[in-house]
PDB file of C-alpha atoms in Angstrom:
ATOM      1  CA  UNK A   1     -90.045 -22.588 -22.664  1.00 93.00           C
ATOM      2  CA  UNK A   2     -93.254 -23.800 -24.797  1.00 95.00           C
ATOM      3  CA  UNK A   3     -95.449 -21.985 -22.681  1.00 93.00           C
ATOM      4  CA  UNK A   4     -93.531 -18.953 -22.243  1.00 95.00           C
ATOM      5  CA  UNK A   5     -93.507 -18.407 -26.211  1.00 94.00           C
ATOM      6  CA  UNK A   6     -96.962 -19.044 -26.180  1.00 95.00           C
ATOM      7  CA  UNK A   7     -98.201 -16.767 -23.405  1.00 93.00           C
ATOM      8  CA  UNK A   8     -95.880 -13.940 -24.794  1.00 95.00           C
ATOM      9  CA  UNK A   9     -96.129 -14.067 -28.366  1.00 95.00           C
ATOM     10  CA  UNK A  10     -99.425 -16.941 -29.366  1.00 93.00           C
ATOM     11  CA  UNK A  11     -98.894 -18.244 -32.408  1.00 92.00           C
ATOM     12  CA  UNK A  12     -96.555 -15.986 -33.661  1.00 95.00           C
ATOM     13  CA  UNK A  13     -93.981 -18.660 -33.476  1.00 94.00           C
ATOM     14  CA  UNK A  14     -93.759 -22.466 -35.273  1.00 96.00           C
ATOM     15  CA  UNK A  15     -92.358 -24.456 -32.275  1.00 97.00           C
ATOM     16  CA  UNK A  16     -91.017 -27.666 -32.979  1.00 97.00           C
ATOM     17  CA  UNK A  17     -89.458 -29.452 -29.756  1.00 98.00           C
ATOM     18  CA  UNK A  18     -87.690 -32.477 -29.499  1.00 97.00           C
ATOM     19  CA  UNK A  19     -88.949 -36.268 -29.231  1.00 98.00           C
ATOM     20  CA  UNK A  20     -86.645 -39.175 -28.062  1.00 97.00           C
ATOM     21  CA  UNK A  21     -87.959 -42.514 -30.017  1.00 96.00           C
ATOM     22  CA  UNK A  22     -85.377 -44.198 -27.533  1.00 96.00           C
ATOM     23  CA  UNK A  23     -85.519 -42.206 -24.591  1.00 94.00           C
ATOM     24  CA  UNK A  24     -83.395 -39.159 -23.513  1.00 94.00           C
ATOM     25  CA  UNK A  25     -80.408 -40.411 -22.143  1.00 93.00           C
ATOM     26  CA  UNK A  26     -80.889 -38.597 -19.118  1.00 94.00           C
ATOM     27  CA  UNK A  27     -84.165 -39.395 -18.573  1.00 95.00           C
ATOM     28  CA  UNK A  28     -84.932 -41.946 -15.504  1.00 96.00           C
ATOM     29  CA  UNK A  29     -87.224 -44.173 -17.313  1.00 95.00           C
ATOM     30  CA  UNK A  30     -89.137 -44.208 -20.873  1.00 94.00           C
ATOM     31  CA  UNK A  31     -92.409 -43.392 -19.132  1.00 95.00           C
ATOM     32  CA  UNK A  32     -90.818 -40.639 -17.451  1.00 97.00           C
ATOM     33  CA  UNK A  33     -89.593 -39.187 -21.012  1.00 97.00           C
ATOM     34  CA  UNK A  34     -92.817 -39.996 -22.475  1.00 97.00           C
ATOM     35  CA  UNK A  35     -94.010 -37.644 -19.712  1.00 97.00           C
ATOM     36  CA  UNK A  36     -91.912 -34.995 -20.348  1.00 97.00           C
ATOM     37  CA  UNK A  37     -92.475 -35.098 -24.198  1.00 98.00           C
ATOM     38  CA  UNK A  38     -96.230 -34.800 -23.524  1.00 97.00           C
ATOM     39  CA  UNK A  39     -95.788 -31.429 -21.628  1.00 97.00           C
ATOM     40  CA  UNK A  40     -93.887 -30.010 -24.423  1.00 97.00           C
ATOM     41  CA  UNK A  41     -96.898 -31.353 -26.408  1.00 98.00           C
ATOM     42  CA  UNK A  42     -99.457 -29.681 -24.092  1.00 96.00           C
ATOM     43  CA  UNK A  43     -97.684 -26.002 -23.894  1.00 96.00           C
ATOM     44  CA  UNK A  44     -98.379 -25.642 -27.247  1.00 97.00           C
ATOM     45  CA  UNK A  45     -95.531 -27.224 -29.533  1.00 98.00           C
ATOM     46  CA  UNK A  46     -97.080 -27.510 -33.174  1.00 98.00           C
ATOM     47  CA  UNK A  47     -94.483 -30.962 -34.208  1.00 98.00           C
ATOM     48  CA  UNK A  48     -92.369 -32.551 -32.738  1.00 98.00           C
ATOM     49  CA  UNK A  49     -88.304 -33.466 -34.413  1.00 98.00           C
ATOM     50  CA  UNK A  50     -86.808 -36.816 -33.493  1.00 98.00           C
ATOM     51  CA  UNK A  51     -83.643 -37.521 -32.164  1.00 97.00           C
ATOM     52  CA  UNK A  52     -81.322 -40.063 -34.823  1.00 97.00           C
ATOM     53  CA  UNK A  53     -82.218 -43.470 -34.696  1.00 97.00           C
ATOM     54  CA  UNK A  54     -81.487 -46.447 -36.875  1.00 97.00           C
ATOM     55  CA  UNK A  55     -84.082 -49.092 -35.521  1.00 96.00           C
ATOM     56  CA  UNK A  56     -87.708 -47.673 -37.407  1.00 97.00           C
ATOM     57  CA  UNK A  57     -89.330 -50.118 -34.725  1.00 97.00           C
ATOM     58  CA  UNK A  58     -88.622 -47.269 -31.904  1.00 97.00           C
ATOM     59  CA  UNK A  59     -90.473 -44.573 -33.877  1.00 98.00           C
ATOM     60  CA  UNK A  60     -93.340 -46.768 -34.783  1.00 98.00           C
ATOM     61  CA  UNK A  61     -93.548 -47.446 -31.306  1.00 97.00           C
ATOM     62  CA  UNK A  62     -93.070 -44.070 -30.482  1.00 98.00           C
ATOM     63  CA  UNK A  63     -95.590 -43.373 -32.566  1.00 98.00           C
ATOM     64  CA  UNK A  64     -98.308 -45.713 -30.989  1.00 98.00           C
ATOM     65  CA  UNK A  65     -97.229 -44.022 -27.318  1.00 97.00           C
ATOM     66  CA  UNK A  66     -98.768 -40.704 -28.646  1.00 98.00           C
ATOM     67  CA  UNK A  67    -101.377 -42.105 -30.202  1.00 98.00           C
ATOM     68  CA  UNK A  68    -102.419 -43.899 -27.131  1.00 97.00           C
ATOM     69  CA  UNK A  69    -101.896 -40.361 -25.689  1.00 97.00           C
ATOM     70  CA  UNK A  70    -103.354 -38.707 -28.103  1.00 97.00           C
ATOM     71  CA  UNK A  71    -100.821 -36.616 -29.356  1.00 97.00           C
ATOM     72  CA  UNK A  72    -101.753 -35.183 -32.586  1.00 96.00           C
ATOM     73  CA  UNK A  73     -98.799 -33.193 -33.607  1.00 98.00           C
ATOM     74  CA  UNK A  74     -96.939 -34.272 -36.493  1.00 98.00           C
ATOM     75  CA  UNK A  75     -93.536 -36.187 -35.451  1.00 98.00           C
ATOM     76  CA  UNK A  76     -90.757 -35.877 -37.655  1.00 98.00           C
ATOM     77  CA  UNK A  77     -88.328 -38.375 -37.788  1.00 98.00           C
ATOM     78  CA  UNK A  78     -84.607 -37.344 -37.555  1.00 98.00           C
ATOM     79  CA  UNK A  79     -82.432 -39.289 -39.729  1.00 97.00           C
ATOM     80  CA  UNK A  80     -78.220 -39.356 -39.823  1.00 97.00           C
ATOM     81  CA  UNK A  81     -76.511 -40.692 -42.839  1.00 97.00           C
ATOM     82  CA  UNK A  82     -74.067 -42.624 -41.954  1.00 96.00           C
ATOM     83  CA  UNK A  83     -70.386 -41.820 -42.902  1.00 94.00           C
ATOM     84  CA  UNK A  84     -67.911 -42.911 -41.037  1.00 94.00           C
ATOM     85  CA  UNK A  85     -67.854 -45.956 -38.108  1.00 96.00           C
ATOM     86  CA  UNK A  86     -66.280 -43.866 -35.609  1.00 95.00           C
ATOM     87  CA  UNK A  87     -68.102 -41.142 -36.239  1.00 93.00           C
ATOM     88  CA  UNK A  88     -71.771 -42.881 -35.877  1.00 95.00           C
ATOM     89  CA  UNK A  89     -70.985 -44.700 -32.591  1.00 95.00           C
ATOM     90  CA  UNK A  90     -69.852 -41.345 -31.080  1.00 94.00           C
ATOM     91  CA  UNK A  91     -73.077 -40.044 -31.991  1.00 93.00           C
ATOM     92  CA  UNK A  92     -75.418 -42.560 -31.060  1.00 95.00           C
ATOM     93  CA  UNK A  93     -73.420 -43.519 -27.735  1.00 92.00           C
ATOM     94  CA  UNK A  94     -73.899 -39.243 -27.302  1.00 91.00           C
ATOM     95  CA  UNK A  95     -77.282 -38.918 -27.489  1.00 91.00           C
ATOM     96  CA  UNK A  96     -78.380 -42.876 -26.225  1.00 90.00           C
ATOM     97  CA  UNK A  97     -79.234 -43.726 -29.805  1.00 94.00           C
ATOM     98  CA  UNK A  98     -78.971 -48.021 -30.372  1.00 95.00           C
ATOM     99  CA  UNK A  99     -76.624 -48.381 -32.985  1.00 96.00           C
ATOM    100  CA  UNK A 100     -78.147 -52.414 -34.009  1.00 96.00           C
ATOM    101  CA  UNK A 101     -75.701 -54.804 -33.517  1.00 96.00           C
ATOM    102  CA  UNK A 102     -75.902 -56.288 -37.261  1.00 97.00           C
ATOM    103  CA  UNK A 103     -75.328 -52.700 -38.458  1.00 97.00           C
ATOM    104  CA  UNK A 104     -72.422 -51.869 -35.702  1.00 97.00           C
ATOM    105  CA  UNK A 105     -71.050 -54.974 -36.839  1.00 97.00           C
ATOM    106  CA  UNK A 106     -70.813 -54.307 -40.853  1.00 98.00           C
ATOM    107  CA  UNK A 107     -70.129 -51.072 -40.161  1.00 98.00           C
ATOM    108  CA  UNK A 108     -66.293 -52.008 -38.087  1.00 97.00           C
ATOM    109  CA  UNK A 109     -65.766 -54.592 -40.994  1.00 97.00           C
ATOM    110  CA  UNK A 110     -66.062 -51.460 -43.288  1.00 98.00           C
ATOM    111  CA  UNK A 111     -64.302 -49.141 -41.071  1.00 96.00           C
ATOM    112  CA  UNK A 112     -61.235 -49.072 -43.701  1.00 97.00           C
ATOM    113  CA  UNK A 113     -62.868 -49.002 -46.497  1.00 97.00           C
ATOM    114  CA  UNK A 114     -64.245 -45.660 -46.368  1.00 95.00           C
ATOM    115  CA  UNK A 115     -66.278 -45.634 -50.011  1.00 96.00           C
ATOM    116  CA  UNK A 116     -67.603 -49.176 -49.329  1.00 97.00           C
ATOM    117  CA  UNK A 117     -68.751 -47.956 -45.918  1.00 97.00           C
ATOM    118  CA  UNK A 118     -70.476 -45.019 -47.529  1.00 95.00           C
ATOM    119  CA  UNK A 119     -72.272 -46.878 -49.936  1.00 96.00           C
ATOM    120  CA  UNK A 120     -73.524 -49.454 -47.452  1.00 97.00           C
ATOM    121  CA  UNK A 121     -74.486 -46.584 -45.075  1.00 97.00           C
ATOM    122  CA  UNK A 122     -76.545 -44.993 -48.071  1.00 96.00           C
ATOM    123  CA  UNK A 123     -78.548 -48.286 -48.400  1.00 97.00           C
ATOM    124  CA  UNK A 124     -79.393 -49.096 -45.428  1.00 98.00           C
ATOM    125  CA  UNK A 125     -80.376 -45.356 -44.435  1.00 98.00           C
ATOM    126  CA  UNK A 126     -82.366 -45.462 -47.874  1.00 97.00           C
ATOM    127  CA  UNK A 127     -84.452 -48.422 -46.687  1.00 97.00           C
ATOM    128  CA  UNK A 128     -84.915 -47.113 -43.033  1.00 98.00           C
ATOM    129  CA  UNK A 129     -86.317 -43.689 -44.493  1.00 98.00           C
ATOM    130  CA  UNK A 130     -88.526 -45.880 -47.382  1.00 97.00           C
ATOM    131  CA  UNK A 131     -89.978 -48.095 -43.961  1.00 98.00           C
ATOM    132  CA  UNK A 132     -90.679 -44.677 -42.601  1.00 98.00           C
ATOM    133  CA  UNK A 133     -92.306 -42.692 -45.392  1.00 97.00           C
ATOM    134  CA  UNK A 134     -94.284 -45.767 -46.475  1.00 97.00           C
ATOM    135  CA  UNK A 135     -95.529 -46.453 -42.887  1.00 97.00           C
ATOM    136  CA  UNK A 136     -96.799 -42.576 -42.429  1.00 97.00           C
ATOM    137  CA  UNK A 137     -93.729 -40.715 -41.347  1.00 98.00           C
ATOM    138  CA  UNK A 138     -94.834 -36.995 -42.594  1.00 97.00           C
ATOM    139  CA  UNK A 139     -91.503 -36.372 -43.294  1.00 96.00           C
ATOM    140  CA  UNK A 140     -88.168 -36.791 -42.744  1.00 97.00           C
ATOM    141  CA  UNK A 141     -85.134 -34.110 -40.802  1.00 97.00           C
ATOM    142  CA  UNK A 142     -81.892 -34.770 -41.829  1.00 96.00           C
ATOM    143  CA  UNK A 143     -78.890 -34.473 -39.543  1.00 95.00           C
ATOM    144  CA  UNK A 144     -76.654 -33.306 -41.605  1.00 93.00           C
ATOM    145  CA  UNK A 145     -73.523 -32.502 -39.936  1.00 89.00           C
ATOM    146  CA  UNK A 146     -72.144 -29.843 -42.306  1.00 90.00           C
ATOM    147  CA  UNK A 147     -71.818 -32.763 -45.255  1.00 89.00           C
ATOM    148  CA  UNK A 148     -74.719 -32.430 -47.358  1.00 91.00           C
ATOM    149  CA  UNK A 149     -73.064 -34.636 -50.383  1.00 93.00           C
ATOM    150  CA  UNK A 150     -74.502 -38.238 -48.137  1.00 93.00           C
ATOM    151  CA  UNK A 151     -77.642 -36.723 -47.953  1.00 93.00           C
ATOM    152  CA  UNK A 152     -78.051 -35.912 -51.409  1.00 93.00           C
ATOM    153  CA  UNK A 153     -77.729 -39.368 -52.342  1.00 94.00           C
ATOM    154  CA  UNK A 154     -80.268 -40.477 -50.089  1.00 94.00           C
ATOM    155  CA  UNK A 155     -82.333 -37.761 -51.592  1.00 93.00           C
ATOM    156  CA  UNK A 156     -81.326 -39.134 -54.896  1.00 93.00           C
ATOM    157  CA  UNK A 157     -82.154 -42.830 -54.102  1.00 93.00           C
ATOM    158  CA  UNK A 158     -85.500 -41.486 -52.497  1.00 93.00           C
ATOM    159  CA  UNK A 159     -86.595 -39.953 -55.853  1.00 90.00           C
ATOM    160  CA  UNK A 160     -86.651 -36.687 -53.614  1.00 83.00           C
ATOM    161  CA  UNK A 161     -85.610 -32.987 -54.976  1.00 77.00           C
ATOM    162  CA  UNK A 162     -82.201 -32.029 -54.188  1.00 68.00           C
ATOM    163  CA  UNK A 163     -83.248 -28.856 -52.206  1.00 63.00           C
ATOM    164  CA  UNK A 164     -80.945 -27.771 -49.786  1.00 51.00           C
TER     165      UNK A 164
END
């Protein structure tokens, strides 16, 4: 689809296309998503958005992949506040996302406690996007879900304008 935008319309068109920090869950192998994220890369995309993850280690990584590969297109990381435990393990079981163990674990002993959850999900979603922007991230894409009120408090606790 990257090159068919590109051979009919040039540049008319800022393409972003997607990157899997974990691998696509359909994918056969991580080399073999790698590979597939590089075409998209070579048609012509101009960044790349992230999939959700929760583990900053798999972008870094990601990160050193392209770089390795020379892929010079920003990557964006995709971030999902967390509210609600049943919610964020349907998510990340959807799209392959690792849900850590020590956070899938405090999150089902906050499962009934919905504010408590919240909070806790704000934090450590505060720190992962902190790791992110401090380690060269150029940005951040927020998953929003049609609830923008969890990501204005990360926006908040960034020190970020509340643009929406």
């Amino acid at each position: 689809m990257v090159s068919f935008i590109r051979q009919t319309h040039g540049d008319a068109f800022k393409i972003e296309v997607a990157a899997y920090p974990e691998m696509h869950p359909q994918a056969a192998s991580p080399a073999v998503d790698f590979e597939n994220f590089q075409r998209k890369v070579d048609a012509g995309a101009d960044g790349a958005l992230t999939q959700l993850f929760y583990n900053a280690d798999a972008y870094f990584d990601f990160m050193e992949r392209c770089a390795r590969a020379r892929v010079e297109i920003p990557v964006t990381p995709g971030i999902m506040p967390i509210t609600g435990y049943a919610n964020i393990l349907r998510f990340c079981t959807g799209c392959g996302a690792e849900l850590p163990r020590w956070l899938r674990l405090r999150l089902e002993e906050l499962q009934n406690d919905k504010p408590a959850l919240q909070d806790f999900g704000v934090e450590v979603v505060t720190r992962l996007c902190e790791t992110l922007l401090g380690n060269g991230a150029p940005g951040l894409h927020f998953y929003t879900i049609n609830q923008a009120e969890p990501t204005l408090r990360l926006l908040q606790n960034l020190g970020l304008p509340k643009t929406v």
